[in-house]
Structure formats: structure tokens, C-alpha cells
Amino acid sequence: MSNSFQREQLCDGVHFSSVTDPKFKHNRITANLVIPLDRETVTDNAVVPFLLRKGCRSCPDFTRLNRKLYELYGASLACDVTKYGGCQSLDLSIYGVDDRFTLGGEEMVRPCAQLLTDILLDPAFADGVFPEKDVELERQQIIDVLESQINDKRFYAMSRCQSIMCEGEKIAIEKYGYIEDAHKITPASAADAYRRILRSAQIELLFVGCGNPATAKEIFRQAFSSVERAPVPVEPVHTRPRAEQVNEVTEQLDVAQSKLVLGFRTGGIGGDLKKLAAMRVMVALYGGTPNSRLFLHVREKQSLCYYCSARLNRLTGLMFVDSGVEKANKQKAYDEIMNQFRVMQRGEFTDDEITATKLLMQTSLNAVGDSLGAIDDWYMTQIMMGRACSPEEESAMIEAVTREEIVEAAGQVTLDTVYFLTGKEAE
């Protein structure tokens, strides 16, 4: 990426960030509304970006909004809900061609930024609430998403393991909320959620692409200068650094393939970038790549799992190993997963394994700059971590990790929860 990450505060609780690279022909402008996860409000919050995507006062229905996008050389709008540690982020973005590539020299950054601002700050309310028909559609969409997550047993098992590990903490709350609450969403409750979010969220505006971000920045500065706000600070997540004992939980559902998930605590890395890099390499070497210990030894050599991988959540400091197993192989799979972890703690891996793991990680980091969406995701994560490390800088830190640091990182990790999802016993 050609230009470094730039970030500045526009007003209280509103920041504007940019990364520009002339190799692209488009720009992506994203508004992230970040709020602490709350069990009581999370579901109403989750429906808001999908309702905002329906239109605004200047384009009050989906047809006119799409016509406007076509006029902007086929610009596109997207929305979603993201979870960062103990925070819920409601995301709205617009993607459009840069000014330099229009046929008649028309401006594109300005109208794209203005349209995103209108959608965010001037929704198409009917009598002060979202239209009933839109709410019905998006309420059902949220319900469908939540039901699909339950049907995806791999996702479900991972989610259940984290919920059990972090019971009573914000990070145990699901980003889309809960089905029983989704059925209760009304035009009024969604509108109340929107107003509450606009007033209290930390707002992160990101401009990524080849264009000049100054125009978009000024549009946002003017727009938010008249918005009455009382932003709530986003606090970093603090989870227990070590597990005092292992919690084992077995649940039964109608599943053909059992799921075994192990949740680990990684010792409280905090903001130490060197320790984080070592932990990331350790997790990748253990189970994060196709040549990892878990993949080669548990899945391939011993055929104990259909899949078996490890992942680190850098915002929470939690590591999970998830696997799909036959019920009869549960104990054997568990024993070998833990055996391979002890191999990591003893440092019984080769220099070639370390080199291959680093190369795969660096290849992935190099690919971040190939996509506007990936750049956007990368720097939003950096913002939530309270830093501004580029993929190139992280690649250098990965390269500098030593064998001793990998072993030290493994030594900090303790097993907290063993979750096993299996089929119901025959009656």
C-alpha cells in the first residue's frame, strides 16, 4: 500500500481514517457505529443497518435508492454487523468508481459520501419510525440469520464454547442477538435503537481507495457538527488471563457429526505487539495452516477428525481448537490435540515448520493490500485494538519471532473449557 494510515478526530466520538493507493480505480467509504454489547439491546441494534440500507429521505424507497446508485456509475451499498471483542459494530459502506475514471469528469467521491451521510443521518422514517413493511422484512432476515447459525453446527459449537467460557461477560453476547428478541422487533423499537446508537456510538469513518479523502472528510465533518451526541467510550476487553480449572460440557442435538471445541486462555498479552506476534505464530504453527501440527498429525496421519484447526482472537486473547469427530473418537482426538499442544510447549518442532508457517502468514498479510474490503477490515481491527500497525509492519514482526518466543507463548496458554456437541442417544 502506497500511503500510510491516517486518522483524525472530526468531533466528539467521530474519527475519520484513510488509506490511499493509486493501484485501485474505486473507493470504499465505510461508517462503523461501535457500541458496547448489551444483552437487552443487541438484537434491536442488529436490525438497524439493514433498515438504513433501504433508503433515506432523498431516496425514500429501495427503487429510487438503486436508481441513484446506477447514476453513480453503478456504485454499491453494503451493510453488516461485526463483533470486536465486547463491542458490536453496525457497518454501512458505499463502493464507487473514483472521479478520475468517469467519462465526463463527474465527481464521484462527493456524491457517494453525501449519499452515505444521508442514509446514516436522514433515514426514510414514516411518522417518526421505520416503515412497517421494511421492519417485517428485515426482522425475518435477522431471524433467518440466527436460525442458520444454529443449523451450522460448527459455528454453533464454537459460539457455545465461547459463551460457556465467558458467561456473564460482554464477549459472550451474540452479534446479531437472539431469536426470541428478534420476534419482538417493531418499527418503534428499531427507531429507538437507531436514535440511541446515533447518540451514543463511537463512529469510525474509513476511506480506502485511490481518491482524495479530503472531500469525504469535509462532508462528514459538516454533517456531524449538527448532530447531538453523547458518545459512550469503548473500553478494551479484559478476560481472565489463565484458567484455574478445566470445565467440561457435553450437549446433545440432532447432529450426524460430533463437534469437539477446546477453549484456551493465552495469558493476557495486552498491548505487547512482540508477544502478540509470537502468539500468532505459535497458534498458526499449532493449528492455523495446512502444514500445522493439528492438520498433519491429528487429521491426516491419525484420521481422528474430519477437520481440526486452531485460531486466536487477538481482541479477546482467547484461543480455540475446533474439530469435527466421530463420537467414538472423541477421547482419542482430545488426547492427540493436547499431545500436540505439549509438543508446542516443549519446542519439539523443526525450523522448517517455523519457516513454512511464517511464509504462509506473510503471504496472507501481503494479500490484504489486494482488496479494498480487506484493507478496510484490517484497519478497523487495528483501530479497535488501539494501534495502527500496517500489514507490512506486522509481517516484519512475524519474521522476527524466534523459536524461544514461540515456546514461551505456548507456555502461557491454559486449557479452560472442553465443549462436546454430539448426537442424541437412541431411545
Coordinates of C-alpha atoms in Angstrom, one line a residue:
M1 CA 0.0 0.0 0.0
S2 CA 1.4 3.3 -1.1
N3 CA 0.2 5.7 1.6
S4 CA 0.2 5.2 5.3
F5 CA -2.8 5.0 7.5
Q6 CA -4.1 8.5 8.6
R7 CA -6.6 9.1 11.4
E8 CA -8.1 12.2 12.9
Q9 CA -11.0 13.2 15.1
L10 CA -13.7 15.2 13.4
C11 CA -15.8 15.8 16.6
D12 CA -16.6 14.2 19.9
G13 CA -16.6 10.4 19.3
V14 CA -16.3 10.7 15.5
H15 CA -13.0 9.8 13.8
F16 CA -12.1 9.8 10.1
S17 CA -9.4 7.5 8.8
S18 CA -7.9 7.0 5.3
V19 CA -5.6 4.7 3.4
T20 CA -5.0 5.6 -0.3
D21 CA -3.3 3.5 -3.0
P22 CA -3.3 4.6 -6.7
K23 CA -3.4 1.0 -8.0
F24 CA -7.2 0.9 -7.4
K25 CA -9.8 2.5 -9.5
H26 CA -12.5 2.7 -6.9
N27 CA -13.0 4.0 -3.3
R28 CA -14.8 2.4 -0.4
I29 CA -16.2 4.6 2.3
T30 CA -17.5 2.9 5.5
A31 CA -19.2 4.2 8.6
N32 CA -18.8 1.9 11.6
L33 CA -21.1 2.7 14.6
V34 CA -19.4 1.0 17.6
I35 CA -21.3 0.3 20.8
P36 CA -20.7 -1.9 23.8
L37 CA -22.5 -5.2 23.5
D38 CA -25.6 -5.3 25.7
R39 CA -27.9 -8.4 26.0
E40 CA -31.0 -6.2 26.3
T41 CA -30.4 -4.1 23.1
V42 CA -28.2 -6.2 20.9
T43 CA -31.0 -7.6 18.7
D44 CA -32.8 -4.3 18.1
N45 CA -29.4 -2.8 17.3
A46 CA -28.6 -5.5 14.8
V47 CA -31.5 -4.8 12.5
V48 CA -30.7 -1.1 12.2
P49 CA -28.1 -1.1 9.4
F50 CA -30.3 -3.3 7.3
L51 CA -33.2 -0.9 7.7
L52 CA -31.0 2.1 6.9
R53 CA -29.8 0.3 3.7
K54 CA -33.5 0.5 2.5
G55 CA -33.3 4.3 1.7
C56 CA -33.2 7.8 3.1
R57 CA -35.4 10.9 2.8
S58 CA -33.9 11.9 -0.5
C59 CA -34.3 8.3 -1.8
P60 CA -37.2 7.1 0.2
D61 CA -37.6 3.7 -1.2
F62 CA -35.4 0.9 -2.5
T63 CA -36.2 1.5 -6.2
R64 CA -35.2 5.2 -6.0
L65 CA -32.1 4.4 -4.0
N66 CA -30.9 1.8 -6.5
R67 CA -31.6 4.3 -9.3
K68 CA -29.4 6.8 -7.6
L69 CA -26.6 4.1 -7.3
Y70 CA -26.9 3.4 -11.0
E71 CA -26.5 7.1 -11.7
L72 CA -23.3 6.9 -9.7
Y73 CA -21.7 4.6 -12.2
G74 CA -23.1 1.5 -10.5
A75 CA -22.0 2.3 -7.0
S76 CA -23.0 -0.3 -4.4
L77 CA -24.1 -0.2 -0.8
A78 CA -23.4 -2.9 1.8
C79 CA -24.2 -3.3 5.4
D80 CA -23.5 -5.8 8.2
V81 CA -22.9 -6.3 11.9
T82 CA -19.4 -7.1 13.2
K83 CA -18.2 -8.1 16.6
Y84 CA -15.0 -6.7 18.0
G85 CA -14.3 -8.2 21.5
G86 CA -17.0 -6.8 23.7
C87 CA -18.4 -4.4 21.1
Q88 CA -21.0 -4.5 18.4
S89 CA -20.2 -2.6 15.2
L90 CA -23.0 -1.6 12.8
D91 CA -21.4 -1.1 9.4
L92 CA -22.6 0.8 6.3
S93 CA -20.4 1.2 3.3
I94 CA -20.5 2.6 -0.3
Y95 CA -18.2 1.4 -3.1
G96 CA -17.8 3.5 -6.2
V97 CA -15.5 4.5 -9.0
D98 CA -13.1 7.3 -8.4
D99 CA -13.5 10.8 -10.0
R100 CA -10.6 10.2 -12.4
F101 CA -12.4 7.4 -14.2
T102 CA -15.7 8.9 -15.0
L103 CA -16.5 9.5 -18.7
G104 CA -17.3 13.2 -18.4
G105 CA -15.1 14.1 -15.4
E106 CA -18.0 13.9 -13.0
E107 CA -17.3 13.9 -9.2
M108 CA -17.9 10.6 -7.6
V109 CA -16.4 10.9 -4.1
R110 CA -18.6 13.8 -3.1
P111 CA -22.0 12.3 -4.1
C112 CA -21.0 8.9 -2.7
A113 CA -20.0 10.4 0.6
Q114 CA -23.1 12.5 0.6
L115 CA -25.4 9.6 -0.1
L116 CA -23.8 7.5 2.7
T117 CA -24.2 10.5 5.0
D118 CA -27.9 10.8 4.1
I119 CA -28.5 7.1 4.7
L120 CA -26.8 7.3 8.0
L121 CA -28.3 10.5 9.4
D122 CA -31.5 11.1 7.5
P123 CA -33.4 7.8 7.2
A124 CA -36.7 7.4 5.5
F125 CA -38.9 7.4 8.6
A126 CA -42.7 7.3 8.4
D127 CA -44.3 9.1 11.3
G128 CA -41.0 9.0 13.2
V129 CA -40.4 5.3 12.8
F130 CA -39.1 2.8 10.2
P131 CA -41.8 1.7 7.7
E132 CA -43.7 -1.4 8.9
K133 CA -43.1 -3.3 5.7
D134 CA -39.3 -2.8 5.9
V135 CA -39.3 -3.8 9.5
E136 CA -41.2 -7.0 8.7
L137 CA -38.7 -8.0 6.0
E138 CA -35.6 -7.2 8.0
R139 CA -36.9 -8.8 11.2
Q140 CA -37.4 -12.0 9.3
Q141 CA -34.0 -11.7 7.8
I142 CA -32.4 -11.4 11.3
I143 CA -34.4 -14.5 12.4
D144 CA -33.2 -16.4 9.3
V145 CA -29.6 -15.5 10.0
L146 CA -29.9 -16.6 13.6
E147 CA -31.6 -19.9 12.6
S148 CA -28.9 -20.5 10.0
Q149 CA -26.2 -20.1 12.7
I150 CA -27.9 -22.7 14.8
N151 CA -28.1 -25.0 11.8
D152 CA -24.4 -24.5 11.2
K153 CA -23.2 -26.9 13.9
R154 CA -19.6 -25.9 13.6
F155 CA -20.4 -22.3 14.2
Y156 CA -22.9 -23.2 16.9
A157 CA -20.3 -25.3 18.8
M158 CA -17.7 -22.5 18.6
S159 CA -20.2 -20.0 19.8
R160 CA -21.4 -22.2 22.7
C161 CA -17.8 -22.9 23.8
Q162 CA -17.1 -19.1 24.0
S163 CA -20.4 -18.4 25.8
I164 CA -19.6 -21.0 28.4
M165 CA -16.0 -19.7 28.9
C166 CA -17.1 -16.1 29.2
E167 CA -20.5 -16.4 30.9
G168 CA -21.6 -13.1 32.2
E169 CA -19.2 -11.1 30.0
K170 CA -19.9 -8.9 27.1
I171 CA -17.9 -11.1 24.7
A172 CA -20.4 -14.0 25.3
I173 CA -23.2 -11.9 23.6
E174 CA -24.0 -12.8 20.0
K175 CA -23.5 -10.0 17.5
Y176 CA -26.9 -10.5 15.8
G177 CA -28.7 -11.0 19.1
Y178 CA -31.3 -13.7 19.9
I179 CA -34.3 -15.3 18.1
E180 CA -36.7 -14.7 21.0
D181 CA -35.9 -11.0 20.9
A182 CA -35.9 -10.7 17.1
H183 CA -39.6 -11.7 17.1
K184 CA -40.3 -8.7 19.2
I185 CA -38.7 -6.1 16.9
T186 CA -41.2 -3.3 16.0
P187 CA -40.9 -0.1 13.9
A188 CA -40.8 1.8 17.2
S189 CA -38.2 -0.4 18.9
A190 CA -35.9 -0.2 15.8
A191 CA -36.3 3.6 15.6
D192 CA -35.5 3.9 19.3
A193 CA -32.4 1.7 18.8
Y194 CA -31.3 3.9 15.8
R195 CA -31.6 7.1 17.8
R196 CA -29.8 5.6 20.8
I197 CA -27.0 4.3 18.6
L198 CA -26.6 7.6 16.7
R199 CA -26.4 9.4 20.1
S200 CA -24.0 7.1 21.9
A201 CA -21.9 5.2 19.4
Q202 CA -18.2 5.8 18.7
I203 CA -18.2 6.4 15.0
E204 CA -15.3 5.3 12.8
L205 CA -15.4 6.6 9.2
L206 CA -12.9 4.9 6.9
F207 CA -12.0 6.0 3.3
V208 CA -10.0 3.4 1.4
G209 CA -9.1 3.6 -2.3
C210 CA -7.3 5.7 -4.9
G211 CA -9.1 9.0 -4.5
N212 CA -8.6 12.1 -2.4
P213 CA -10.3 11.6 1.0
A214 CA -10.4 15.3 1.8
T215 CA -13.8 15.8 0.2
A216 CA -15.4 12.9 2.0
K217 CA -13.8 14.1 5.3
E218 CA -15.3 17.6 5.0
I219 CA -18.8 16.2 4.2
F220 CA -18.7 14.1 7.3
R221 CA -17.3 16.9 9.4
Q222 CA -20.1 19.2 8.4
A223 CA -22.8 16.6 8.7
F224 CA -21.8 15.5 12.3
S225 CA -21.3 19.1 13.5
S226 CA -25.0 19.4 13.9
V227 CA -25.8 16.0 15.4
E228 CA -26.5 16.0 19.2
R229 CA -24.3 13.2 20.6
A230 CA -23.2 11.8 24.0
P231 CA -20.7 9.1 22.9
V232 CA -20.0 6.2 25.2
P233 CA -16.3 5.3 25.5
V234 CA -15.3 1.9 24.1
E235 CA -13.4 0.0 26.7
P236 CA -10.9 -2.7 26.0
V237 CA -11.9 -6.3 26.8
H238 CA -10.3 -7.8 29.9
T239 CA -10.7 -11.6 30.2
R240 CA -9.1 -13.8 32.8
P241 CA -5.5 -14.5 31.6
R242 CA -5.4 -18.1 33.0
A243 CA -7.7 -20.9 33.6
E244 CA -7.8 -22.3 37.2
Q245 CA -9.6 -25.5 36.2
V246 CA -11.0 -27.2 33.2
N247 CA -14.7 -27.0 32.6
E248 CA -16.2 -29.9 30.6
V249 CA -19.6 -29.6 29.0
T250 CA -21.4 -32.1 26.7
E251 CA -24.6 -31.2 24.9
Q252 CA -26.8 -33.3 22.6
L253 CA -28.6 -32.2 19.4
D254 CA -29.6 -33.9 16.2
V255 CA -26.2 -34.0 14.6
A256 CA -24.5 -36.7 12.5
Q257 CA -21.0 -35.4 13.1
S258 CA -19.9 -34.6 16.6
K259 CA -18.1 -31.3 17.3
L260 CA -15.2 -31.0 19.8
V261 CA -14.2 -27.5 20.8
L262 CA -11.4 -26.6 23.2
G263 CA -11.2 -23.1 24.6
F264 CA -7.8 -21.8 25.9
R265 CA -6.7 -18.6 27.7
T266 CA -3.5 -17.1 26.5
G267 CA -2.0 -15.4 29.5
G268 CA -3.0 -11.7 29.0
I269 CA -0.9 -10.4 26.1
G270 CA -2.4 -6.9 26.3
G271 CA -0.8 -4.3 24.0
D272 CA 2.6 -6.1 23.8
L273 CA 3.0 -6.4 20.0
K274 CA 6.0 -8.6 20.2
K275 CA 4.2 -11.1 22.4
L276 CA 1.2 -11.0 20.2
A277 CA 3.3 -11.8 17.1
A278 CA 4.8 -14.7 18.9
M279 CA 1.4 -16.0 20.0
R280 CA 0.1 -15.7 16.5
V281 CA 3.0 -17.7 15.1
M282 CA 2.5 -20.3 17.8
V283 CA -1.2 -20.7 17.1
A284 CA -0.6 -20.9 13.3
L285 CA 2.1 -23.5 13.8
Y286 CA -0.1 -25.5 16.1
G287 CA -3.3 -25.5 14.1
G288 CA -3.7 -22.5 11.7
T289 CA -2.2 -23.7 8.4
P290 CA -2.3 -26.7 6.1
N291 CA 1.1 -27.8 7.5
S292 CA 0.2 -27.3 11.1
R293 CA 0.6 -29.9 13.8
L294 CA -3.1 -30.4 14.2
F295 CA -3.8 -30.8 10.5
L296 CA -0.9 -33.1 9.8
H297 CA -0.9 -35.3 12.9
V298 CA -4.5 -35.3 14.2
R299 CA -6.4 -35.1 10.9
E300 CA -4.0 -36.6 8.2
K301 CA -1.8 -39.1 10.0
Q302 CA -4.2 -40.5 12.6
S303 CA -7.5 -39.6 10.8
L304 CA -9.1 -38.7 14.1
C305 CA -11.0 -35.7 12.8
Y306 CA -12.8 -34.5 9.7
Y307 CA -11.2 -31.1 10.4
C308 CA -9.1 -29.8 13.2
S309 CA -7.8 -26.2 13.4
A310 CA -6.8 -23.6 15.9
R311 CA -7.5 -19.8 15.9
L312 CA -6.6 -16.9 18.0
N313 CA -9.0 -13.9 18.7
R314 CA -6.5 -11.1 19.1
L315 CA -9.0 -8.8 20.7
T316 CA -10.1 -11.2 23.5
G317 CA -6.9 -13.2 23.9
L318 CA -8.8 -16.5 23.6
M319 CA -7.7 -19.4 21.5
F320 CA -10.0 -22.1 20.2
V321 CA -9.4 -25.5 18.7
D322 CA -12.4 -26.8 16.8
S323 CA -12.8 -30.2 15.3
G324 CA -15.4 -32.5 13.7
V325 CA -15.1 -36.0 15.1
E326 CA -16.9 -39.4 15.3
K327 CA -18.4 -39.8 18.7
A328 CA -16.3 -42.9 19.3
N329 CA -13.1 -40.9 18.6
K330 CA -13.8 -38.1 21.0
Q331 CA -11.3 -39.1 23.7
K332 CA -8.6 -40.1 21.2
A333 CA -9.0 -36.8 19.3
Y334 CA -8.8 -34.9 22.6
D335 CA -5.7 -36.7 23.7
E336 CA -3.9 -36.1 20.5
I337 CA -4.9 -32.4 20.3
M338 CA -3.5 -32.0 23.8
N339 CA -0.4 -34.1 22.9
Q340 CA 0.4 -31.8 20.0
F341 CA 0.0 -28.8 22.3
R342 CA 2.5 -30.3 24.7
V343 CA 4.8 -30.7 21.7
M344 CA 4.5 -26.9 21.1
Q345 CA 5.3 -26.2 24.8
R346 CA 8.4 -28.4 24.6
G347 CA 9.5 -26.9 21.4
E348 CA 9.6 -30.2 19.5
F349 CA 9.1 -28.8 16.1
T350 CA 11.5 -28.1 13.3
D351 CA 13.0 -24.9 11.9
D352 CA 11.4 -25.9 8.6
E353 CA 8.0 -25.9 10.2
I354 CA 8.6 -22.4 11.6
T355 CA 9.8 -21.1 8.2
A356 CA 6.8 -22.6 6.3
T357 CA 4.3 -21.2 8.9
K358 CA 5.8 -17.7 8.7
L359 CA 5.8 -17.7 4.9
L360 CA 2.1 -18.7 4.8
M361 CA 1.2 -16.0 7.4
Q362 CA 3.2 -13.4 5.4
T363 CA 1.5 -14.4 2.2
S364 CA -1.8 -13.8 3.8
L365 CA -0.7 -10.4 5.1
N366 CA 0.6 -9.4 1.7
A367 CA -2.8 -10.2 0.2
V368 CA -4.5 -7.6 2.5
G369 CA -3.5 -4.8 0.1
D370 CA -5.2 -6.5 -2.9
S371 CA -8.7 -5.7 -1.8
L372 CA -10.4 -2.5 -0.5
G373 CA -12.6 -4.6 1.7
A374 CA -9.6 -6.4 3.2
I375 CA -7.8 -3.1 3.8
D376 CA -11.0 -1.7 5.5
D377 CA -11.3 -4.8 7.7
W378 CA -7.6 -4.7 8.6
Y379 CA -7.5 -1.1 9.8
M380 CA -10.9 -1.3 11.6
T381 CA -9.4 -4.1 13.6
Q382 CA -6.3 -2.1 14.3
I383 CA -8.5 0.8 15.5
M384 CA -10.3 -1.5 17.9
M385 CA -7.0 -2.7 19.2
G386 CA -5.9 0.9 19.8
R387 CA -3.0 0.8 17.3
A388 CA -2.2 1.4 13.7
C389 CA 0.1 -1.4 12.6
S390 CA 0.2 -1.9 8.8
P391 CA 0.3 -5.4 7.3
E392 CA 3.9 -4.8 6.2
E393 CA 4.8 -3.9 9.8
E394 CA 3.1 -7.0 11.1
S395 CA 4.8 -9.2 8.5
A396 CA 8.2 -7.9 9.8
M397 CA 7.2 -8.7 13.4
I398 CA 6.2 -12.2 12.3
E399 CA 9.5 -12.7 10.6
A400 CA 11.4 -11.6 13.8
V401 CA 9.7 -14.2 16.1
T402 CA 12.2 -16.8 17.4
R403 CA 11.8 -20.4 18.4
E404 CA 12.2 -19.4 22.1
E405 CA 9.4 -16.9 21.8
I406 CA 7.1 -19.5 20.3
V407 CA 7.8 -21.9 23.2
E408 CA 7.3 -19.1 25.7
A409 CA 4.0 -18.2 24.1
A410 CA 2.8 -21.8 24.3
G411 CA 3.8 -21.9 27.9
Q412 CA 1.4 -19.1 28.8
V413 CA -1.6 -20.9 27.4
T414 CA -4.0 -22.8 29.7
L415 CA -7.0 -25.0 28.8
D416 CA -10.2 -23.6 30.1
T417 CA -13.2 -25.4 28.5
V418 CA -13.8 -28.6 26.7
Y419 CA -17.2 -28.5 24.8
F420 CA -18.6 -31.6 23.1
L421 CA -21.6 -31.4 20.9
T422 CA -22.9 -34.8 19.9
G423 CA -26.0 -36.7 18.6
K424 CA -28.9 -37.6 20.9
E425 CA -28.9 -41.1 22.3
A426 CA -31.3 -43.5 20.7
E427 CA -34.3 -44.1 22.9

